[in-house]
Coordinates of C-alpha atoms and ligand atoms in Angstrom, one line a residue:
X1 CA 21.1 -32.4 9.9
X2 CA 20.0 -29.6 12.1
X3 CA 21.1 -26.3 11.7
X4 CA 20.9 -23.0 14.3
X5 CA 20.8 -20.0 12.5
X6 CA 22.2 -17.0 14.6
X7 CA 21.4 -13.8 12.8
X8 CA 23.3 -10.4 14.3
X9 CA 21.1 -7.2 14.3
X10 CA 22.3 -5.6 17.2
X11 CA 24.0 -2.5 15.7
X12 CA 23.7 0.7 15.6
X13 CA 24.1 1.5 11.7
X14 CA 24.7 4.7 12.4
X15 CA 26.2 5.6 9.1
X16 CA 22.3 5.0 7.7
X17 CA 21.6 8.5 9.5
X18 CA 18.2 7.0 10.7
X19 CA 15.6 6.7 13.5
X20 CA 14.7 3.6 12.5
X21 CA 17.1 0.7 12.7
X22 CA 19.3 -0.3 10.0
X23 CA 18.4 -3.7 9.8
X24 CA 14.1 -2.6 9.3
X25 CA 14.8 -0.6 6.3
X26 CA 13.4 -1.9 3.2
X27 CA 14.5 -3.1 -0.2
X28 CA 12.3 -4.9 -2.5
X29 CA 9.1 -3.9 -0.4
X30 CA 10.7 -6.1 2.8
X31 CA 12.9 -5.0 5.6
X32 CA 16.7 -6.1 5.3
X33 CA 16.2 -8.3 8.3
X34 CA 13.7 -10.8 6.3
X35 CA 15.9 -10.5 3.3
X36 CA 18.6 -12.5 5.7
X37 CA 16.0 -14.7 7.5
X38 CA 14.2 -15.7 4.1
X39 CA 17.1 -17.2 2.7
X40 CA 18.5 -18.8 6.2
X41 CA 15.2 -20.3 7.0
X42 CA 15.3 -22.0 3.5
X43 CA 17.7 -24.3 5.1
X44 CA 14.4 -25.4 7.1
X45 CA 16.5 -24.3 10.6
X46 CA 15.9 -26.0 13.7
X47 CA 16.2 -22.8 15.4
X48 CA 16.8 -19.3 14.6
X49 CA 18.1 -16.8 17.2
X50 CA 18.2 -12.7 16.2
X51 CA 20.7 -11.0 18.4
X52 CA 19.0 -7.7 18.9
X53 CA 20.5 -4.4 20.8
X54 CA 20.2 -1.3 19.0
X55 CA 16.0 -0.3 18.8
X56 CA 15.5 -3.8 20.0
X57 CA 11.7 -3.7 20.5
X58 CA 11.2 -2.5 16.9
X59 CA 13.4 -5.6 15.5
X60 CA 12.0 -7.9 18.1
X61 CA 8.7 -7.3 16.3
X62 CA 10.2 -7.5 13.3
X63 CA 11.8 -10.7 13.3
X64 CA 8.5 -12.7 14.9
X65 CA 6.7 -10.8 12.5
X66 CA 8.7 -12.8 9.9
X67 CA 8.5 -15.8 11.5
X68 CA 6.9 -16.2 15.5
X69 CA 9.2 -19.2 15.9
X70 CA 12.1 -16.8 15.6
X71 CA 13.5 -16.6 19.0
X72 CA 15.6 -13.3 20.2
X73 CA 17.9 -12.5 23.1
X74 CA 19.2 -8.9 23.2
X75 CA 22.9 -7.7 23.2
X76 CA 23.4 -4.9 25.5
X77 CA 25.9 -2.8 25.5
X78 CA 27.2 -4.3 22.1
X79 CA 30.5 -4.9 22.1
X80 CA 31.5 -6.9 18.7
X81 CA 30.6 -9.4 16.4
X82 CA 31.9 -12.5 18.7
X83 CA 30.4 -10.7 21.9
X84 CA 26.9 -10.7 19.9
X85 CA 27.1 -14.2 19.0
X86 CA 28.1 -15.1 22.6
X87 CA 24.6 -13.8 23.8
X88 CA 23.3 -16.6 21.7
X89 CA 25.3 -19.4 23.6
X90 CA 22.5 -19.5 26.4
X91 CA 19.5 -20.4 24.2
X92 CA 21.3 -22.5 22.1
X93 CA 23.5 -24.5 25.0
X94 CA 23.1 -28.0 23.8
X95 CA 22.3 -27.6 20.4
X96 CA 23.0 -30.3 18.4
X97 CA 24.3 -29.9 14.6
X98 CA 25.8 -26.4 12.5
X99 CA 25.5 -23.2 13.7
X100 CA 25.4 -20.5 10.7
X101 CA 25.9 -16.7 11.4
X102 CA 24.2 -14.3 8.9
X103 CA 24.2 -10.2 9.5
X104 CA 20.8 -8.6 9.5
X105 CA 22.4 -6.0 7.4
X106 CA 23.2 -8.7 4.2
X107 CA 20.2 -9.4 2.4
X108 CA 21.6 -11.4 -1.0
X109 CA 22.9 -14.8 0.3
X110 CA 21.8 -17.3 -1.4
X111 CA 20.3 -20.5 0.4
X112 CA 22.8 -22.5 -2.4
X113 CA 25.8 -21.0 -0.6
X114 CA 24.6 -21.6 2.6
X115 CA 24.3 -25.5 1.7
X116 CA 27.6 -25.5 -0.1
X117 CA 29.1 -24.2 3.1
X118 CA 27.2 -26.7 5.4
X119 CA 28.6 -29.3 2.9
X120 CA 32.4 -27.6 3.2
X121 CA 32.2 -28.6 6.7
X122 CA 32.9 -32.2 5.8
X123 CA 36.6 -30.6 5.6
X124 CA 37.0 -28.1 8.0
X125 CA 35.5 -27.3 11.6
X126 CA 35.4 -23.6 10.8
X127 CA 33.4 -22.3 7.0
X128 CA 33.6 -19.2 6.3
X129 CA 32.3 -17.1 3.1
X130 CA 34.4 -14.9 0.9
X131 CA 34.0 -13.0 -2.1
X132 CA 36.1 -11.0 -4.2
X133 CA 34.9 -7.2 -4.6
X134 CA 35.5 -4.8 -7.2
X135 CA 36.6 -1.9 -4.3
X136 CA 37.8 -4.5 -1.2
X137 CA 36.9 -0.9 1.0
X138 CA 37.1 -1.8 4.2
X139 CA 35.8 -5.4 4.5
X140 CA 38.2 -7.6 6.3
X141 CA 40.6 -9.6 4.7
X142 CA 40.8 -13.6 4.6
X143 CA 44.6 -14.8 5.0
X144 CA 45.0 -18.1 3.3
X145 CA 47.4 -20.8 3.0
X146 CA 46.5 -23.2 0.1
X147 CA 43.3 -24.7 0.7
X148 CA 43.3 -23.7 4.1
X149 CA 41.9 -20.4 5.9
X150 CA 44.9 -19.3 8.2
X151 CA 43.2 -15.7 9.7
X152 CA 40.9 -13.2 9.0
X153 CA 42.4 -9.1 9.6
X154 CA 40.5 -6.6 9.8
X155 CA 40.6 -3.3 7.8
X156 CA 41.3 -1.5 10.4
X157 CA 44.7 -4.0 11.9
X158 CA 46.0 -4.5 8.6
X159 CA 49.3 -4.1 7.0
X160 CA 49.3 -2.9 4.1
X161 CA 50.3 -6.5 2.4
X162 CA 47.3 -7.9 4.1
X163 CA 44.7 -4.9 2.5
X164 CA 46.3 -5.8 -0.8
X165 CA 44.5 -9.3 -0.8
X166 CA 41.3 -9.5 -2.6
X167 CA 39.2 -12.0 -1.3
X168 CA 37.0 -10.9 1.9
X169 CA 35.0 -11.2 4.8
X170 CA 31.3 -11.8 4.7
X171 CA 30.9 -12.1 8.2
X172 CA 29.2 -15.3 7.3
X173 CA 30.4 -18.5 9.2
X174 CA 29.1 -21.8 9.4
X175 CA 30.6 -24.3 12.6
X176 CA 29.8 -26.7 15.0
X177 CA 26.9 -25.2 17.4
X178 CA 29.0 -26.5 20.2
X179 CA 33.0 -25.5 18.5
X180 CA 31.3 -21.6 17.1
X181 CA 30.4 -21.0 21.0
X182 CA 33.6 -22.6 22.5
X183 CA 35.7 -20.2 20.0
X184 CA 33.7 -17.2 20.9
X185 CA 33.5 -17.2 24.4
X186 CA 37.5 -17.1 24.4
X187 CA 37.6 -14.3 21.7
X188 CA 39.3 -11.0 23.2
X189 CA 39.4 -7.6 22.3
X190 CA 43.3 -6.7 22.0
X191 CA 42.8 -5.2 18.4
X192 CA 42.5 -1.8 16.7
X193 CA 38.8 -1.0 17.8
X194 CA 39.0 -2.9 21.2
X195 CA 36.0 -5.3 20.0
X196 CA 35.1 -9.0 20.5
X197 CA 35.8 -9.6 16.6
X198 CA 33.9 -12.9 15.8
X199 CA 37.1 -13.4 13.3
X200 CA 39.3 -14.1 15.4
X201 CA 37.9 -17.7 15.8
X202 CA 39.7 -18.5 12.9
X203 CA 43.1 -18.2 14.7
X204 CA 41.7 -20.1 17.9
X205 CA 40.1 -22.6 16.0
X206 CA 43.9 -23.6 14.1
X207 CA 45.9 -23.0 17.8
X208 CA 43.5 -25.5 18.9
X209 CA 44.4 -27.8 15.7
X210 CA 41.1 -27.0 14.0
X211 CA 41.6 -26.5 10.2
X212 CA 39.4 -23.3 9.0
X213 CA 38.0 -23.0 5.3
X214 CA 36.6 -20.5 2.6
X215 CA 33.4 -21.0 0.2
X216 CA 33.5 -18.6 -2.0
X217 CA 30.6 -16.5 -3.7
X218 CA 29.8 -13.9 -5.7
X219 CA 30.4 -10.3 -4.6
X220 CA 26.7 -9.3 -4.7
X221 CA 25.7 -12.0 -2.7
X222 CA 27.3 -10.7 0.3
X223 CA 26.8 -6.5 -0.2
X224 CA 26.5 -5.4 3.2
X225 CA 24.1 -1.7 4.0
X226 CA 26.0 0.5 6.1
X227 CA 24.5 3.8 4.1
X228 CA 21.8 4.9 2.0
X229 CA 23.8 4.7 -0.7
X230 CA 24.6 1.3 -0.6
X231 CA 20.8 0.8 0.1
X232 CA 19.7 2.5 -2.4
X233 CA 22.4 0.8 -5.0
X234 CA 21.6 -2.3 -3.4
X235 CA 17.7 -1.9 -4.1
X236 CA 19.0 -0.8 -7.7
X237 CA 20.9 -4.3 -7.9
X238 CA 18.2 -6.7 -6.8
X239 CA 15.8 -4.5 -9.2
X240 CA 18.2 -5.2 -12.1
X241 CA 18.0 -8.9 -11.4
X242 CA 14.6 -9.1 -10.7
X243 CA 14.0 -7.6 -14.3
X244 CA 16.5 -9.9 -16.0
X245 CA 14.9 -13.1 -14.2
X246 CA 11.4 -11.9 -15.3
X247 CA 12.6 -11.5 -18.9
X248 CA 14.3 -14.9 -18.9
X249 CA 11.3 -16.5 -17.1
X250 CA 9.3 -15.9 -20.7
X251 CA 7.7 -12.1 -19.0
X252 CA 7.5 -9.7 -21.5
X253 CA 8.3 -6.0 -20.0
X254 CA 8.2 -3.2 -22.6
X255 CA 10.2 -1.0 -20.6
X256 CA 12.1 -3.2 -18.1
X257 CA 14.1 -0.4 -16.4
X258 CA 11.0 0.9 -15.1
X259 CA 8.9 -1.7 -13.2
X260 CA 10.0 -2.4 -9.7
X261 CA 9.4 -5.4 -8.6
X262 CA 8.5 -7.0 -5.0
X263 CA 11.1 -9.1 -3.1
X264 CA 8.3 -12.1 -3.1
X265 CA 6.3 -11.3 -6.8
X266 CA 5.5 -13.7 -9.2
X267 CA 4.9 -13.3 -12.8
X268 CA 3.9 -15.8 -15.2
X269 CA 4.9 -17.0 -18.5
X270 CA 3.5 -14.9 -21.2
X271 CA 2.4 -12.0 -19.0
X272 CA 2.8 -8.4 -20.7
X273 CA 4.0 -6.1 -17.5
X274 CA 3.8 -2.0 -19.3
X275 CA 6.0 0.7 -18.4
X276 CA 6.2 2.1 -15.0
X277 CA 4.4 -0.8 -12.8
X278 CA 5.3 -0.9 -9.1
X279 CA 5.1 -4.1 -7.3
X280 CA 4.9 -4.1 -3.7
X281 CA 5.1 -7.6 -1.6
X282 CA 2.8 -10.1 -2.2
X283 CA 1.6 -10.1 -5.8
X284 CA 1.0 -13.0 -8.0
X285 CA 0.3 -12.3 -11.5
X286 CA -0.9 -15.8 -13.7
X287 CA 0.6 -16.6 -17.6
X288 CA -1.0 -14.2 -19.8
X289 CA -2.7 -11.4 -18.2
X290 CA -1.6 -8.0 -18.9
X291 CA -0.8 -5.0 -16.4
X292 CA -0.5 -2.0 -18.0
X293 CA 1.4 1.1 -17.6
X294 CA 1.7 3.1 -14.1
X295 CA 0.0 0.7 -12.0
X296 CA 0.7 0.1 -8.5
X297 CA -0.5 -3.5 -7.1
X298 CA 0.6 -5.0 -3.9
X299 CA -1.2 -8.5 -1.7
X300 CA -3.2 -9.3 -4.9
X301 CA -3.9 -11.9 -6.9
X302 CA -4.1 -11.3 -10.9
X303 CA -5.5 -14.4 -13.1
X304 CA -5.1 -15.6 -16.4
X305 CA -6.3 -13.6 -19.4
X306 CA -7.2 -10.6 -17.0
X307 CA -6.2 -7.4 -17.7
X308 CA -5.7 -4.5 -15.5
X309 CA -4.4 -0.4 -16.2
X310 CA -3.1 1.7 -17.0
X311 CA -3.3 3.5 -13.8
X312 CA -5.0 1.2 -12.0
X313 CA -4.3 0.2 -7.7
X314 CA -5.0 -3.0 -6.5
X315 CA -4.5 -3.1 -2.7
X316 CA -4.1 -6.1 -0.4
X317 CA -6.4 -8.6 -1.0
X318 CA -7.4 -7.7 -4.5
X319 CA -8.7 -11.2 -6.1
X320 CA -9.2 -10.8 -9.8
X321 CA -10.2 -14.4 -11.4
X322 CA -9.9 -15.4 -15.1
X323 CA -10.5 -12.6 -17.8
X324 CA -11.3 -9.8 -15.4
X325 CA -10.9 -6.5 -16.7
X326 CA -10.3 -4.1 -14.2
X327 CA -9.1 -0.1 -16.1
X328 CA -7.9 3.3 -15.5
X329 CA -8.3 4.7 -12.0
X330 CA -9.4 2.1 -10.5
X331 CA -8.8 1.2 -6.8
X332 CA -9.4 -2.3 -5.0
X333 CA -8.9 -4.0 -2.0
X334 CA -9.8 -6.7 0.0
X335 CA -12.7 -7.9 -3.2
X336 CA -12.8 -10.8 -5.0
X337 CA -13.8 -10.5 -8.9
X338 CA -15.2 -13.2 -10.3
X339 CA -14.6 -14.6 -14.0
X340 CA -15.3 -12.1 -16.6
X341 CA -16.4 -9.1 -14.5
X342 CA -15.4 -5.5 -16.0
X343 CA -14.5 -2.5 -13.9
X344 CA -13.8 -0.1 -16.5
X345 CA -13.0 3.4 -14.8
X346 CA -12.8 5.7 -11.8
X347 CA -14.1 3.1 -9.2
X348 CA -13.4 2.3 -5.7
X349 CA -14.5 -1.1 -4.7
X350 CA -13.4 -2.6 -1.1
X351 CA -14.7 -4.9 0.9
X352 CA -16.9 -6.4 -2.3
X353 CA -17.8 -9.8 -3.6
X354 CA -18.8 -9.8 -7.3
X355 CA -20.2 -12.4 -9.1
X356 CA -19.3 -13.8 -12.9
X357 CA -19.7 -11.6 -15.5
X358 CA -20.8 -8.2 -13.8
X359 CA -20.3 -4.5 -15.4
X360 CA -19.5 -1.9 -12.7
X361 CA -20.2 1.5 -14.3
X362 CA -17.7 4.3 -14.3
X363 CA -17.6 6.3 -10.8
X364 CA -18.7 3.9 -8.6
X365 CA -17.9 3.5 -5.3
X366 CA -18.7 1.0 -2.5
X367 CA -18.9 3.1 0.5
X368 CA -17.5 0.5 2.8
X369 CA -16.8 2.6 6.0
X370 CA -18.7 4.5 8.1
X371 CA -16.2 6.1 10.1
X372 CA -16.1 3.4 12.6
X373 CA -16.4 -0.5 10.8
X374 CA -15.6 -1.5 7.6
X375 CA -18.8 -3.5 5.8
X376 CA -19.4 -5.9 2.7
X377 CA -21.0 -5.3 -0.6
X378 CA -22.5 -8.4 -2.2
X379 CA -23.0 -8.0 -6.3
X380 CA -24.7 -10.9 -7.7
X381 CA -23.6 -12.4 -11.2
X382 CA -24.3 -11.0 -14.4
X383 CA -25.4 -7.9 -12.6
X384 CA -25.2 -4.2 -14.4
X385 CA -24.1 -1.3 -11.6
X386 CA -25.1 1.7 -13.9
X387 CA -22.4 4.4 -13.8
X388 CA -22.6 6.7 -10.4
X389 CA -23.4 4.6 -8.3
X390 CA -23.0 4.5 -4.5
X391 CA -23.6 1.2 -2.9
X392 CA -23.4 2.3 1.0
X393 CA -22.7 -1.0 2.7
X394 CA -23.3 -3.3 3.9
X395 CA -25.2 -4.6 0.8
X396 CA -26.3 -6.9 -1.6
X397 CA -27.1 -6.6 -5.1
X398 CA -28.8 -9.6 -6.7
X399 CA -27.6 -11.4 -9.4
X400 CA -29.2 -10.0 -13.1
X401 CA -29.7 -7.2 -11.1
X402 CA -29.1 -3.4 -12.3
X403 CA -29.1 0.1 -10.4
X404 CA -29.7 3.3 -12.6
X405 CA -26.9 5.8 -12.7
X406 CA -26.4 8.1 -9.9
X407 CA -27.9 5.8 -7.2
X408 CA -27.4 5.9 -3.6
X409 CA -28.0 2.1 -3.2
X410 CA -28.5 1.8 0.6
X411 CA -31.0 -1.1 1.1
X412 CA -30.4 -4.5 -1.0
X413 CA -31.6 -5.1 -4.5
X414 CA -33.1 -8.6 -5.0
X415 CA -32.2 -10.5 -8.1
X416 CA -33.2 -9.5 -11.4
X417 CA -34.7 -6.3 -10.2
X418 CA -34.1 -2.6 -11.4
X419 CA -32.8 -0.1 -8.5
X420 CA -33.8 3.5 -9.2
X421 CA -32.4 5.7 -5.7
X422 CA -32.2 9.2 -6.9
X423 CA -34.4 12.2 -7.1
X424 CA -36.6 12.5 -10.2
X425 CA -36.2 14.8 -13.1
X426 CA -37.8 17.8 -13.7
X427 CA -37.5 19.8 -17.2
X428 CA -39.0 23.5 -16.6
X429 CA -39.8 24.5 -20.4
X430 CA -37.9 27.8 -21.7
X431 CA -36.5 29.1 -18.2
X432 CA -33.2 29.7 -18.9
X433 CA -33.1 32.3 -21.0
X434 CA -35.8 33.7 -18.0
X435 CA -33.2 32.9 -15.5
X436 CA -30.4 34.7 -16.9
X437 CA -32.3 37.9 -17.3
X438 CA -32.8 37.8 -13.7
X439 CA -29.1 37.1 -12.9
X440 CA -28.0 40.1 -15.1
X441 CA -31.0 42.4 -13.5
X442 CA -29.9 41.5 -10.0
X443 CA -25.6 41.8 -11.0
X444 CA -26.6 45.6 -12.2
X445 CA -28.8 46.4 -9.2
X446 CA -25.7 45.5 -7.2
X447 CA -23.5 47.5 -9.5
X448 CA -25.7 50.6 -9.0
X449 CA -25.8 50.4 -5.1
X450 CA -21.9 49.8 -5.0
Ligands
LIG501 C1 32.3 -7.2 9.8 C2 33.5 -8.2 9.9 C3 34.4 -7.9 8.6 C4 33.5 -8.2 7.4 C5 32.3 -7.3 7.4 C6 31.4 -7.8 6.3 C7 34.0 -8.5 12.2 C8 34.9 -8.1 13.3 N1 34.2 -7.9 11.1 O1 32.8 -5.9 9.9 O2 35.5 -8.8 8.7 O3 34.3 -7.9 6.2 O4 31.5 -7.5 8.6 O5 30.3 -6.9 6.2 O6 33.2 -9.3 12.4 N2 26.6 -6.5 15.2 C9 26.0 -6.9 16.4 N3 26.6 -6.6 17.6 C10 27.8 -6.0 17.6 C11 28.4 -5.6 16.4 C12 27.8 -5.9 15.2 O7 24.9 -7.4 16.4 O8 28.3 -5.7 18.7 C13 25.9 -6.8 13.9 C14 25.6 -5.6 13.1 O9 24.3 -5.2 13.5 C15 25.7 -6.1 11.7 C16 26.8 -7.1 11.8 O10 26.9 -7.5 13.1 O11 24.5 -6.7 11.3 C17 28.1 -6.6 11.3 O12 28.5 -5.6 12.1 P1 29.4 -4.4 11.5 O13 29.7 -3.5 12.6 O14 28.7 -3.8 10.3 O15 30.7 -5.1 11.1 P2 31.8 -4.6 10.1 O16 32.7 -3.6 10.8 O17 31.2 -4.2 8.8
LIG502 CA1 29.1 -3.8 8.1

């Protein structure tokens, strides 16, 4: 069946108290906006307009930075919910199928709601989601009559009777491509705050003898983000679930409360995730390796039986193979590890390739940018990078090969071969005490003269 996905991002937010648009503020590492498009494009969507009005550039970008087959058509001025949807109607004229409206600003639904409200349509022309909330606020009420959806009111037209009802609007509908746009374009704006309320289709669609429906879902499901507040309780929410899916998934988390987890990461089965590890997008950790506390990982790739922290940052990129070890203040990005290879401490490695079974030495540091280009460092397998060392790139160390600490490796160091590139030591017998005396002779001549 196809399906049109119309997601509305055109407003203002203004409540958020923000320069940058409500909809491209993150939770879980992504903005809102690809929280809603994730789980409407898991319906495999035919097409998928974003109403944009508000900062439109910015979420223009945004959205085809999710996806480039996302297609957007701005709403300008913006003048309600059924008016936005309206400035769909032109792209999608013709579109065979189900139309489903999310809001850029309700990150939770679930693709399995969507689908049970596709498959609700078997029984009414109009679907629209409910859920009960704890504190019904200010969400629009859903009138019903039995099985049947008669109206939806909004907060702000409602009698009293009608804000006593429980069960509310999501703002999530699911129609007929060709009934949704019929409905909207004869929406009007006789109400409390003189707006083209995509609502009222309910109403049009039973004048017309259309029968309208509710799926219901969960309350969390459909949390909407008007503030910081609710961003920051919705971030606490999907944080809370994150942790309870990792626990159930067989993760073990000492201190669950305090890892944070990535809208997209992926921890495996046995894994041991320590206290106070942040995952940004993008982070795949395999069954049994272990991330220890305070480290911050995001676009990397962690095998199994590797073991990384505490304190340790792997950046985008980061590709740690089987048994890695990588240890306290450590930094990585953009390398690949090979199996076995040990990084213990206080390293920076970007930009690097190394092979099977290398030591790097404490303090070293591929200097991969010369203030202009970024270049690659090569280490062979089974090489030994003494502590100290600076391999200016680009440059390869052979495999079996070893630099002595301190080095400043800046040509390449064929395989097997020892790499000595610092300055040679000199021991001048008994001259400290020598020294001194002269520092204490020259401190009182300066005493004297002051
Ligand atoms: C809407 C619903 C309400 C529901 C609530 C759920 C209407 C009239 N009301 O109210 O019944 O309980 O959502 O959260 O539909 N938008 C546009 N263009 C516009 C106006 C809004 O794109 O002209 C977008 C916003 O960016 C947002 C979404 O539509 O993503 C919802 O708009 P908002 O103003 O937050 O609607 P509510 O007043 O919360
Ligand atoms: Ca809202």
């Amino acid at each position: 069946m196809a399906v049109s996905l119309i997601v509305l991002a055109a407003g203002q937010g203004s409540r958020m108290n923000s320069d940058l648009p409500k909809v491209l503020h993150p939770l879980a590492g992504a903005p809102l906006l690809h929280h809603a498009l994730r789980a409407g494009f898991a319906l495999d969507p035919s097409r998928v307009v974003v109403v944009t009005g508000h900062e439109a550039a910015q979420v223009e970008a945004a959205a085809r930075a999710f996806d480039p087959a996302v297609e957007c058509v701005r709403q300008d001025p913006q003048l309600g919910t059924a008016h936005a949807v309206d400035q769909a109607a032109p792209l999608l004229a013709g579109a065979a199928g189900e139309a489903i409206v999310l809001y850029g600003d309700t990150p939770f639904v679930r693709p399995e709601t969507l689908q049970a409200m596709l498959h609700a349509r078997a029984r009414h022309a109009v679907v629209v989601l409910g859920f009960r909330p704890a504190d019904p606020a200010r969400y629009g009420r859903l009138v019903t009559q039995g099985e049947g959806l008669e109206r939806i009111v909004e907060w702000k037209d409602a009698t009293e009777a009608e804000r006593a009802i429980g069960l509310c609007n999501s703002g999530v509908v699911c129609a007929s491509a060709g009934v949704l746009f019929d409905l909207v374009a004869r929406v009007g704006k006789d109400n409390a705050a003189g707006e083209y309320y995509l609502t009222d289709i309910v109403e049009l669609a039973r004048a017309q003898g259309l029968s309208a429906g509710v799926v219901e879902c969960d309350a969390w499901e459909t949390l909407g983000i008007n503030t910081r507040a609710e961003l920051a309780a919705a971030e606490a929410a999907f944080q809370a679930r994150a942790r309870a899916a990792a626990l159930d998934d067989g993760v073990t988390l000492t201190a669950p409360e305090t890892v944070w987890f990535g809208y997209d990461t992926v921890v495996g089965r046995d894994a041991v995730v320590g206290p106070n590890v942040i995952f940004g997008p993008g982070v795949t950790v395999e069954s049994g390796a272990e991330i220890r506390g305070f480290c911050h990982l995001e676009g990397c790739h962690i095998s199994r039986g590797a073991t990384v922290g505490p304190f340790a940052r792997l950046r985008p990129g980061a590709e740690l193979a089987e048994d890695v070890h990588v240890g306290n203040f450590v930094e990585i990005k953009n390398s690949v590890l090979d199996q076995g290879v040990k990084v213990g401490h206080l390293t920076y490695l970007g930009d690097a390739r190394v092979g099977e079974g290398t030591n790097i030495g404490a303090g070293t540091v591929t200097c991969n940018y010369d203030g202009v280009s970024k270049h690659r460092t090569v280490i062979g397998a089974r090489a030994f990078i003494g502590s100290d060392t600076m391999l200016v790139a680009p440059v390869t160390v052979g495999a079996g090969a070893m630099t002595a600490s301190g080095s400043v490796i800046t040509e390449n160091v064929p395989d097997d071969a020892l790499a000595v590139a610092r300055a040679r030591q000199v021991n001048k017998a008994g001259f400290v005490p020598r020294l001194f005396e002269m520092f204490k002779a020259a401190r009182a001549a300066a005493r004297k003269d002051g």
